[in-house]
Short mmCIF file of C-alpha atoms in Angstrom, two decimals:
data_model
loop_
_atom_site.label_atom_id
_atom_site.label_comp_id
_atom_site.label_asym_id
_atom_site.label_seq_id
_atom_site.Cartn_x
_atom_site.Cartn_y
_atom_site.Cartn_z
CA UNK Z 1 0.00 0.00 0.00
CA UNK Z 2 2.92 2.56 0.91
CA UNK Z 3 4.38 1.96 -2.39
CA UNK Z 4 1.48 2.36 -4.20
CA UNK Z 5 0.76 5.79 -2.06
CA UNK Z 6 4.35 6.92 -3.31
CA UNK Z 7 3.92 5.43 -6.82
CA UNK Z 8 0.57 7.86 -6.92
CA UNK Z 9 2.46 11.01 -5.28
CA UNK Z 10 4.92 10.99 -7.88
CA UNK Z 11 3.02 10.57 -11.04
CA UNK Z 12 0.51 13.74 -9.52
CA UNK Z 13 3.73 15.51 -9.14
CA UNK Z 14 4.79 14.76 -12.77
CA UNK Z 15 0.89 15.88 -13.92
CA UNK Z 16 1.43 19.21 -11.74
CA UNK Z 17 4.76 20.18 -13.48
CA UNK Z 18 3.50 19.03 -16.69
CA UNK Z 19 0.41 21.17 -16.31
CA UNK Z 20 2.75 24.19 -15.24
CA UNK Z 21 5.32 23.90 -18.60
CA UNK Z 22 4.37 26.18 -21.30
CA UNK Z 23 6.12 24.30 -24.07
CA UNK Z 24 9.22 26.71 -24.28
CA UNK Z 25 11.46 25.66 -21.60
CA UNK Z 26 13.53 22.04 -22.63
CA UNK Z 27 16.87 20.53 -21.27
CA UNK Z 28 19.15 18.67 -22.70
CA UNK Z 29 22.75 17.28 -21.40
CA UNK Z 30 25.77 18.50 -23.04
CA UNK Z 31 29.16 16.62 -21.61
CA UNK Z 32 27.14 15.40 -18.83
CA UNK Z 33 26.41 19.59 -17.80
CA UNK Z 34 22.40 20.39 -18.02
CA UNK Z 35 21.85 22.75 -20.60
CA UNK Z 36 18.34 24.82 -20.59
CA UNK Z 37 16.88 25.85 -23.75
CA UNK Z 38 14.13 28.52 -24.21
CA UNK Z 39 12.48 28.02 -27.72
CA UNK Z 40 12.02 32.38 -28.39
CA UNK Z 41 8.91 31.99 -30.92
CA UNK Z 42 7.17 29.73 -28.02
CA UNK Z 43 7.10 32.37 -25.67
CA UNK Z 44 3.72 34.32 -25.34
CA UNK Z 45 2.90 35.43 -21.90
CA UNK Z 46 3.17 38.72 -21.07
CA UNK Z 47 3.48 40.38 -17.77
CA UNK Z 48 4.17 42.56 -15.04
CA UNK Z 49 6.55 41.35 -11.82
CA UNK Z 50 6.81 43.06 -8.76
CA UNK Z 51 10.57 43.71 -7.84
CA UNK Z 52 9.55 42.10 -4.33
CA UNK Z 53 9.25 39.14 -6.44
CA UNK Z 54 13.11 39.12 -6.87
CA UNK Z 55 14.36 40.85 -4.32
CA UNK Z 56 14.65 40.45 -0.51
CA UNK Z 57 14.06 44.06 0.12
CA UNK Z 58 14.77 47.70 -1.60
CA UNK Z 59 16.70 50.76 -0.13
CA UNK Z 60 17.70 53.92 -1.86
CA UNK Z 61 20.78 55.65 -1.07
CA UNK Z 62 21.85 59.28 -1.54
CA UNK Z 63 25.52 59.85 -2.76
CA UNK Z 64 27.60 62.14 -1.23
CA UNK Z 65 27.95 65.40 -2.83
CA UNK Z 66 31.58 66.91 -3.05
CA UNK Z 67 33.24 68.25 -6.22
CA UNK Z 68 35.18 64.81 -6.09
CA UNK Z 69 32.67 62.55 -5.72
CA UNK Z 70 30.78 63.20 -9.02
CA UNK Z 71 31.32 61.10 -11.70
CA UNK Z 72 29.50 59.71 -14.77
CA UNK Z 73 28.62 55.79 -13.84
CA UNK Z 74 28.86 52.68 -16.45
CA UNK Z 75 28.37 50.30 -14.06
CA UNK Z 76 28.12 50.33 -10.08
CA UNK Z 77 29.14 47.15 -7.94
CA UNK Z 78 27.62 46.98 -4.55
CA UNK Z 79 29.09 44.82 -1.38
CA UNK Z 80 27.75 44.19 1.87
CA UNK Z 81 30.38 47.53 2.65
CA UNK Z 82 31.18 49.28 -0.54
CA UNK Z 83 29.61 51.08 -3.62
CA UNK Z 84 32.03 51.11 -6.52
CA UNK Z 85 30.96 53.12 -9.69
CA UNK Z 86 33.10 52.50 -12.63
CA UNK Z 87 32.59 55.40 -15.35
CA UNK Z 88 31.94 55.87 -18.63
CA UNK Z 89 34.99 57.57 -20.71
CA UNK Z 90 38.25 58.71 -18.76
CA UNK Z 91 37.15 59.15 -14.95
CA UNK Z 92 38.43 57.00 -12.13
CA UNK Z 93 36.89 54.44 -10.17
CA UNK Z 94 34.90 55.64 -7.43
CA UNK Z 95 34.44 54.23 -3.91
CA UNK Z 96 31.69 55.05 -1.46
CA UNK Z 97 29.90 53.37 1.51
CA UNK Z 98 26.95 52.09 2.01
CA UNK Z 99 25.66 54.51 3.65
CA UNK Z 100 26.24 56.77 0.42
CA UNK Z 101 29.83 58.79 1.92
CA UNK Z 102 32.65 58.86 -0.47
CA UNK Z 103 35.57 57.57 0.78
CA UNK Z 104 38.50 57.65 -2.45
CA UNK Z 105 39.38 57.49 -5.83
CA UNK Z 106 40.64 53.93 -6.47
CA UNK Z 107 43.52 54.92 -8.90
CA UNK Z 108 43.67 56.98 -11.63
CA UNK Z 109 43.77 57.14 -15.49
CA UNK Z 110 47.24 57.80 -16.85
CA UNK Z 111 50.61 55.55 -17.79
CA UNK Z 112 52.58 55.43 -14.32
CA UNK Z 113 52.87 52.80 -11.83
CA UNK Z 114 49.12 51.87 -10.66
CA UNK Z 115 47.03 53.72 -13.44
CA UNK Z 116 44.65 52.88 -16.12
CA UNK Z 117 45.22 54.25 -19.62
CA UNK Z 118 41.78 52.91 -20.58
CA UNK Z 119 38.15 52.58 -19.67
CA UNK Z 120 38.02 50.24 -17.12
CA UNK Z 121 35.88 46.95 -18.73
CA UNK Z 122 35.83 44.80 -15.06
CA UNK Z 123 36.14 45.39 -11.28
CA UNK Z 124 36.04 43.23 -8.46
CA UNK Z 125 35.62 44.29 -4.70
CA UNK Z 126 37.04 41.97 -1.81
CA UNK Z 127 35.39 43.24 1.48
CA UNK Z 128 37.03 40.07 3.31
CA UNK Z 129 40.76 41.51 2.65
CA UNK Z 130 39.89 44.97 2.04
CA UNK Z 131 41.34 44.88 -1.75
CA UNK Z 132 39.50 45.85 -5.03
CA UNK Z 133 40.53 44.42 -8.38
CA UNK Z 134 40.25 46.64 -11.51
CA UNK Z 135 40.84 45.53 -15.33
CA UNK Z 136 41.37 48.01 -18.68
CA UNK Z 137 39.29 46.76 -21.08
CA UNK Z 138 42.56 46.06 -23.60
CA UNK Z 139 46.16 45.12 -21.70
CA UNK Z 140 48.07 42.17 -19.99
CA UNK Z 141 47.34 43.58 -15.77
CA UNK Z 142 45.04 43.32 -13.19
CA UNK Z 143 45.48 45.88 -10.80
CA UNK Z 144 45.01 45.52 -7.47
CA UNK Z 145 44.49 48.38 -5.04
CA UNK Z 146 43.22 48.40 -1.20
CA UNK Z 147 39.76 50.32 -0.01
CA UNK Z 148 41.52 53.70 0.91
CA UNK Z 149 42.60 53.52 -3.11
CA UNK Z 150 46.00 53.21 -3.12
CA UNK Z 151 47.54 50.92 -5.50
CA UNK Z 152 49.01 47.85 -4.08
CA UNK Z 153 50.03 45.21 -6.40
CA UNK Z 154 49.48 44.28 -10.27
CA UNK Z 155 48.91 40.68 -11.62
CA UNK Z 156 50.75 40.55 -15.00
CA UNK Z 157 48.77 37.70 -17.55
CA UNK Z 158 51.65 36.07 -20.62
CA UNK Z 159 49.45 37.38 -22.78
CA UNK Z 160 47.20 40.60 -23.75
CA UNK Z 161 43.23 40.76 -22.22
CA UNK Z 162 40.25 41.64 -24.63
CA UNK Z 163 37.25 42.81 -22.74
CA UNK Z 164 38.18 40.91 -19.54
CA UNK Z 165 35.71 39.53 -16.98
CA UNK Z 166 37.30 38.55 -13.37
CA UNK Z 167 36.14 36.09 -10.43
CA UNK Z 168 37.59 35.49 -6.86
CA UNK Z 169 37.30 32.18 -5.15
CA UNK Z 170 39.17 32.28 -2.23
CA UNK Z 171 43.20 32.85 -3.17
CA UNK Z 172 41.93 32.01 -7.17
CA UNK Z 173 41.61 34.82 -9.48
CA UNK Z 174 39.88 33.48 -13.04
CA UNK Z 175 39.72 35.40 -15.89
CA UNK Z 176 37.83 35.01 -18.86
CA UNK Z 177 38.40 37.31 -21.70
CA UNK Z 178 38.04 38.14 -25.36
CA UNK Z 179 39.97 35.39 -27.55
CA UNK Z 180 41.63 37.18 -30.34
CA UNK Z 181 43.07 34.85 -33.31
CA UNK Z 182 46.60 33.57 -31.94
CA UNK Z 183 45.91 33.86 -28.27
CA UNK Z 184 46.71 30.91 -26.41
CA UNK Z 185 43.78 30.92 -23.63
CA UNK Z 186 40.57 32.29 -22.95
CA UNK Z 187 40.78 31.96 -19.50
CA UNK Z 188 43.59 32.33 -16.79
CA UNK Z 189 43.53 31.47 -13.07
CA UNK Z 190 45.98 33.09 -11.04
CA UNK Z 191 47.51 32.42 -7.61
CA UNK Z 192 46.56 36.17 -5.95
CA UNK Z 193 49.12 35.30 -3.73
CA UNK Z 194 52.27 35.11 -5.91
CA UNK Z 195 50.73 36.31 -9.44
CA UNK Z 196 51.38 33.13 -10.89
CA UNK Z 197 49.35 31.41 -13.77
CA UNK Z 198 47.58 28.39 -12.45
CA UNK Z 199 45.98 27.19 -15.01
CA UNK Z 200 44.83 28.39 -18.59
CA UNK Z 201 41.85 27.08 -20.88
CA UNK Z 202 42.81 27.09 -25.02
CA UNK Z 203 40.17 29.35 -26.80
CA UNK Z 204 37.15 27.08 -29.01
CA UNK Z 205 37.88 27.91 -32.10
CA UNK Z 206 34.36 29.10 -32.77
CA UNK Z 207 35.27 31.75 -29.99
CA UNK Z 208 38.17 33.52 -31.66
CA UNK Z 209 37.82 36.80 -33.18
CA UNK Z 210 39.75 39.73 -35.12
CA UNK Z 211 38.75 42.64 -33.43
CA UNK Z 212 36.50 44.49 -30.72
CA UNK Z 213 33.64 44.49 -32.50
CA UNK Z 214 31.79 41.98 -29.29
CA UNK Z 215 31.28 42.21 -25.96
CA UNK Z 216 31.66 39.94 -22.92
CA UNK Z 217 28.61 39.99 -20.35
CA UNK Z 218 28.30 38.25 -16.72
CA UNK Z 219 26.46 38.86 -13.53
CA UNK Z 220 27.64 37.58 -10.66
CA UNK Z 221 24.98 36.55 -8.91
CA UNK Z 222 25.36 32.51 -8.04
CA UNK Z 223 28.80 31.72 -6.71
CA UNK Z 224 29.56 30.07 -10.53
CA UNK Z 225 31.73 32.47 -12.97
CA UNK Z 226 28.90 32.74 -15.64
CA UNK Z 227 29.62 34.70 -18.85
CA UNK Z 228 27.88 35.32 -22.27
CA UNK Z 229 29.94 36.09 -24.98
CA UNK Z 230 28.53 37.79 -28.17
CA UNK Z 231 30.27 35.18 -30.43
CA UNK Z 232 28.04 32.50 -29.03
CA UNK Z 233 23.92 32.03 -28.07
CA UNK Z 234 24.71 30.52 -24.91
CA UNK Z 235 25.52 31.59 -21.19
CA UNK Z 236 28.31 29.45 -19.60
CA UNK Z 237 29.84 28.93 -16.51
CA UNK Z 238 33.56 28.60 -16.44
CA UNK Z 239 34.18 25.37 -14.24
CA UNK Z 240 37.29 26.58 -12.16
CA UNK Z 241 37.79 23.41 -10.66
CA UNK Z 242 38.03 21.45 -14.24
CA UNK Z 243 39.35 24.40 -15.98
CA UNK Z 244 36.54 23.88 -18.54
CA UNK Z 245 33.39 25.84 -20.61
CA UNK Z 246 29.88 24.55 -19.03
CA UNK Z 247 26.86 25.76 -20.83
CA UNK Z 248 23.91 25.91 -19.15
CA UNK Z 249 21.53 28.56 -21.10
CA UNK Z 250 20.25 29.28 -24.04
CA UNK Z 251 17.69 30.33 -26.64
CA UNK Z 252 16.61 29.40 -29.84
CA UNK Z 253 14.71 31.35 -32.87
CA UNK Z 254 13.18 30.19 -36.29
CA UNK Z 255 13.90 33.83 -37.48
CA UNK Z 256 16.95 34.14 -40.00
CA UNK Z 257 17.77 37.42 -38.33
CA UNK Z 258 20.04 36.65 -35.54
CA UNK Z 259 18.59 39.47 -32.22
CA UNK Z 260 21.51 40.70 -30.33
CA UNK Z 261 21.03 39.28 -26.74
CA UNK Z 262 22.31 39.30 -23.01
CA UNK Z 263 21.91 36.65 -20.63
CA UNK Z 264 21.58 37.28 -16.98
CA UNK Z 265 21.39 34.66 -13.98
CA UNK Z 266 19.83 34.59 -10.88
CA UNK Z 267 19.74 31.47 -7.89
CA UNK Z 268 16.42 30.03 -10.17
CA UNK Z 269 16.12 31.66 -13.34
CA UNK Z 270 17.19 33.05 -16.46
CA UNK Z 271 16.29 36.62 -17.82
CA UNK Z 272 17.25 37.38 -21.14
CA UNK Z 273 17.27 40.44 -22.84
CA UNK Z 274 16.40 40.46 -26.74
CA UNK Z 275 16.82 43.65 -28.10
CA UNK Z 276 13.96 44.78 -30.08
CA UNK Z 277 11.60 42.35 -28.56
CA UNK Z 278 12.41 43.08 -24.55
CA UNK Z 279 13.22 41.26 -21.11
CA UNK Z 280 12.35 37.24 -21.30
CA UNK Z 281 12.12 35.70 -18.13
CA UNK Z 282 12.59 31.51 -18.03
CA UNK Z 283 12.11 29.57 -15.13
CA UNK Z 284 13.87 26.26 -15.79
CA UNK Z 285 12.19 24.30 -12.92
CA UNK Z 286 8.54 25.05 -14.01
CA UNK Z 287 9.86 25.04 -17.48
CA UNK Z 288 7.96 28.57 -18.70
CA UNK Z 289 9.28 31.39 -20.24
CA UNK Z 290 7.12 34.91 -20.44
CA UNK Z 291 7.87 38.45 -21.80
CA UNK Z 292 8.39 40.53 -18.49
CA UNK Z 293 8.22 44.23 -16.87
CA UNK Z 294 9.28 45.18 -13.32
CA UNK Z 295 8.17 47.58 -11.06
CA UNK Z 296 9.57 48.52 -8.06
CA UNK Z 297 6.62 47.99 -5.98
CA UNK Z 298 8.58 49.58 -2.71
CA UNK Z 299 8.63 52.58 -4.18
CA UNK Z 300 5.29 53.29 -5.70
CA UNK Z 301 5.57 50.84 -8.42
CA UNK Z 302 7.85 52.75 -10.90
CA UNK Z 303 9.28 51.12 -13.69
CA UNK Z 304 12.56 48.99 -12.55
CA UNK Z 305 15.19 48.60 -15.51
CA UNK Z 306 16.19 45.38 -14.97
CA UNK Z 307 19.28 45.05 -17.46
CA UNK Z 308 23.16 43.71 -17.12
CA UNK Z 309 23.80 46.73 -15.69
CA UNK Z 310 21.43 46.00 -13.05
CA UNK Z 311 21.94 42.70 -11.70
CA UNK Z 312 25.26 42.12 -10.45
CA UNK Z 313 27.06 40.52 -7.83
CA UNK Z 314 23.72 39.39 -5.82
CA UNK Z 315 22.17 42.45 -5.87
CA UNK Z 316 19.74 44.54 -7.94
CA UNK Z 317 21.50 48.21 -8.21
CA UNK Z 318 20.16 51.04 -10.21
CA UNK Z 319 22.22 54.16 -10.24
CA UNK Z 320 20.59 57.48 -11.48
CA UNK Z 321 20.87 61.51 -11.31
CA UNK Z 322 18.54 63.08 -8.81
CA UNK Z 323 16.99 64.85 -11.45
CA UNK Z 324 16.17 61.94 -13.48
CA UNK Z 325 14.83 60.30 -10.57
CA UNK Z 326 12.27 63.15 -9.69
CA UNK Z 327 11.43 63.23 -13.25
CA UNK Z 328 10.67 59.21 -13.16
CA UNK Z 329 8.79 59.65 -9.85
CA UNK Z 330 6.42 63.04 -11.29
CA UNK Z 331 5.70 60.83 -14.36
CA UNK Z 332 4.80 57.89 -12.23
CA UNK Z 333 2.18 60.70 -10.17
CA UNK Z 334 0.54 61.81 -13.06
CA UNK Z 335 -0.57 57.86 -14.26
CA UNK Z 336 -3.86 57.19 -14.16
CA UNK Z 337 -3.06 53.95 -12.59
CA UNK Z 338 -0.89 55.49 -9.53
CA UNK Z 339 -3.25 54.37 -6.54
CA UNK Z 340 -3.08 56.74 -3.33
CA UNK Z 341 -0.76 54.38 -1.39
CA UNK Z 342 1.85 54.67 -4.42
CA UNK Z 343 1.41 58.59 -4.34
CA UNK Z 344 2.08 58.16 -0.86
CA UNK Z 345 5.09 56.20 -0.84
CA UNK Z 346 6.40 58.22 -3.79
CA UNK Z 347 5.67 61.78 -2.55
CA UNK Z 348 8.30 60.73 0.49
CA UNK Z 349 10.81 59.98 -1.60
CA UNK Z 350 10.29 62.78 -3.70
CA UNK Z 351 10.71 65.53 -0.49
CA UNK Z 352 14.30 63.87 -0.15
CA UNK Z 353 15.57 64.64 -3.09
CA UNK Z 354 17.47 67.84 -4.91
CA UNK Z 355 18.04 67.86 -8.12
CA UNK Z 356 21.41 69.80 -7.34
CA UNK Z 357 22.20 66.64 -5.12
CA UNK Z 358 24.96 63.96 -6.63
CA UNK Z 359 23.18 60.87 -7.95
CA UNK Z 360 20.78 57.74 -5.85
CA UNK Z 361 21.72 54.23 -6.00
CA UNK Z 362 18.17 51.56 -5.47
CA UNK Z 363 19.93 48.95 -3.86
CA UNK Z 364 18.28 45.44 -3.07
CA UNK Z 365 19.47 41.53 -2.82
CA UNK Z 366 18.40 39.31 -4.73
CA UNK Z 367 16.34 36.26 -3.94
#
C-alpha cells in the first residue's frame, strides 16, 4: 500500500509540473552539464513582476555630494560595505559606503605605476581583505588596489586581455576574456598570492575573433563564474575546478535574423534580454518562459530597468541623477493607474531629493 501511495504522489507531481510547462522551456545534457533551452517563438505570456518578487528588500541611497565625488557611472558594484561606480569615458573608479559617503578614488587614469590608460571593462571588490581588483578593457594587468585607493600590487597575464571579466574564489583569481586569433587561452587562473598562472583554458575555435567588434557579459549573482559572450547564443559557466566551458543557457529562434542578446542569472532563473523584442524571463524548474516588466513595488511601483547593468554581484543596483529620478517619480504621479498608497510612498521619496544633489543608488538583494 505505501508503495502504491508513493507510486501515486509521484506521477501527480509529474501531472502538476507538466500542467505548469508552457512548451518553451527544454533541457538537454551537453558533456554530462544540463543545458536549458528557451524556444524564443514559443514564448507568449506577457506580464508585469513586482521587484519584491526578486528581491529580498529595496533601499535607496543618496551619494555624497563633493566636487570629487561626481562622476559619470557605467556600471556600479555593490558589497555588503562598498559602492564602486566604474565610469563611462576617462574618470576613475569611485568608492563610497553604504551609507552613500565617499571615501577615495581607487587609482587613476594615466601611464605610471598603478594607473589605467583605458576605460576600465571589469572590477572586483574583496570586502574580506579589504582589496579591489580593476581591469582596462585592452592590456596584460590586473590591478590591485586596497579600499583607501591606493595601488598595491598588479597581476601581470603572458598574454594581452580583450574585454576581460574577473572572479575570486578564495586565493583564485579566473579570468575570462576576449579570444583574439593567436591567443593561447581564454581563460587564466591566477595564484593572488604570488601572481602566478595556475591554469589556462585554449580558446574554441568558434570563440576567436579579429577585433572588438563583441562584448563579454556576466552577472555575478550565483557563486559560478557565468559569462555570455557575443560570439556565441549561450551563457556558460567557467568550471574553475576542471578548468573547462559549461553551458547551461540558451535560446533558440526560427527567425533568420540573428537578435543581439544578453543573458543574466539569478539562484532560479534566467532573464534574457532580446533587443527589439524586450526582457524574457525563463524559469527552468517550471519550465515557462514569459515576456516581463518590473516595477519597483517599494517605491510606488515605478518602472525597474532590470538590465546587465542592473543585476550584479547578488544584488539589484540602479544608479541614477537626482533629477532623473524626480522626473521618473512626477511621471509615475501623473498615471492614471498610480493608486493613493503609491502617491504616498512616492511623494516621500520625492521631499528627499534635490536635483542639485549627486546621484541615488536603489539597492536590493536578490532572492
Amino acid at each position: 500500500m505505501k508503495t502504491k501511495m508513493i507510486a501515486l504522489v509521484f506521477v501527480f507531481m509529474c501531472i502538476n509540473v507538466s500542467a505548469q510547462s508552457d512548451g518553451s522551456v527544454s533541457e538537454s545534457l551537453v558533456n554530462g552539464t544540463k543545458l536549458t533551452v528557451c524556444s524564443l517563438d514559443k514564448v507568449k505570456k506577457t506580464k508585469t513582476i513586482p521587484l519584491s518578487e526578486l528581491v529580498e528588500d529595496c533601499a535607496v541611497v543618496q551619494l555624497e555630494y563633493s566636487e570629487e565625488a561626481l562622476f559619470n557611472p557605467w556600471f556600479t558594484t555593490v558589497t555588503e560595505k562598498y559602492i564602486g561606480v566604474r565610469q563611462q569615458g576617462n574618470g576613475a573608479y569611485k568608492l563610497f559606503s553604504r551609507s552613500g559617503k565617499f571615501l577615495c578614488d581607487v587609482g587613476a587614469m594615466g601611464n605610471g605605476p598603478g594607473e589605467y590608460a583605458m576605460i576600465l571593462y571589469d572590477d572586483l571588490i574583496d570586502d574580506k581583505n579589504e582589496l579591489i581588483y580593476l581591469v582596462p578593457m585592452a592590456g596584460n594587468k590586473v590591478l590591485v588596489y586596497n579600499t583607501s585607493g591606493k595601488f598595491v600590487k598588479e597581476i601581470t597575464a603572458p598574454q594581452k586581455l580583450n574585454k576581460p571579466k574577473l572572479h575570486l574564489d578564495k586565493d583564485i583569481l579566473s579570468v575570462v576574456h576576449m579570444a583574439f586569433n593567436g591567443d593561447k587561452a581564454i581563460a587564466l587562473q591566477f595564484d593572488v598570492k604570488n601572481g602566478q598562472v595556475v591554469k589556462n583554458l585554449a580558446p574554441p575555435a568558434h570563440f576567436l575573433v579579429g577585433d572588438f567588434n563583441g562584448e563579454i557579459f556576466n552577472t555575478h549573482n550565483t557563486p559560478a563564474f557565468d559569462f555570455c559572450h557575443t560570439n556565441s547564443d549561450t551563457l556558460y559557466h567557467y568550471n574553475i575546478n576542471k578548468n573547462a566551458m559549461e553551458p547551461v543557457f540558451t535560446m533558440t529562434y526560427s527567425s533568420s535574423e540573428k537578435p543581439y542578446k544578453q543573458y543574466m542569472e539569478l539562484k532560479n532563473r534566467y532573464i534574457t534580454n532580446v533587443f527589439g523584442k524586450g526582457l524574457v524571463m525563463t524559469d527552468p524548474q517550471a519550465k515557462t518562459s514569459s515576456y516581463i516588466t518590473v516595477v519597483n513595488d517599494f517605491f510606488g511601483n515605478m518602472k525597474a530597468p532590470f538590465y546587465v547593468v542592473h543585476i550584479r554581484n547578488g544584488y539589484y543596483v540602479y544608479n541614477l541623477e537626482s533629477a532623473q529620478l524626480m522626473e521618473e517619480i512626477e511621471k509615475r504621479l501623473g498615471e492614471s493607474g498610480c493608486s493613493n498608497q503609491d502617491k504616498e510612498k512616492l511623494k516621500k521619496l520625492l521631499s528627499t531629493l534635490d536635483e542639485d544633489n549627486n546621484n541615488v543608488v536603489f539597492i536590493g538583494k536578490l532572492k
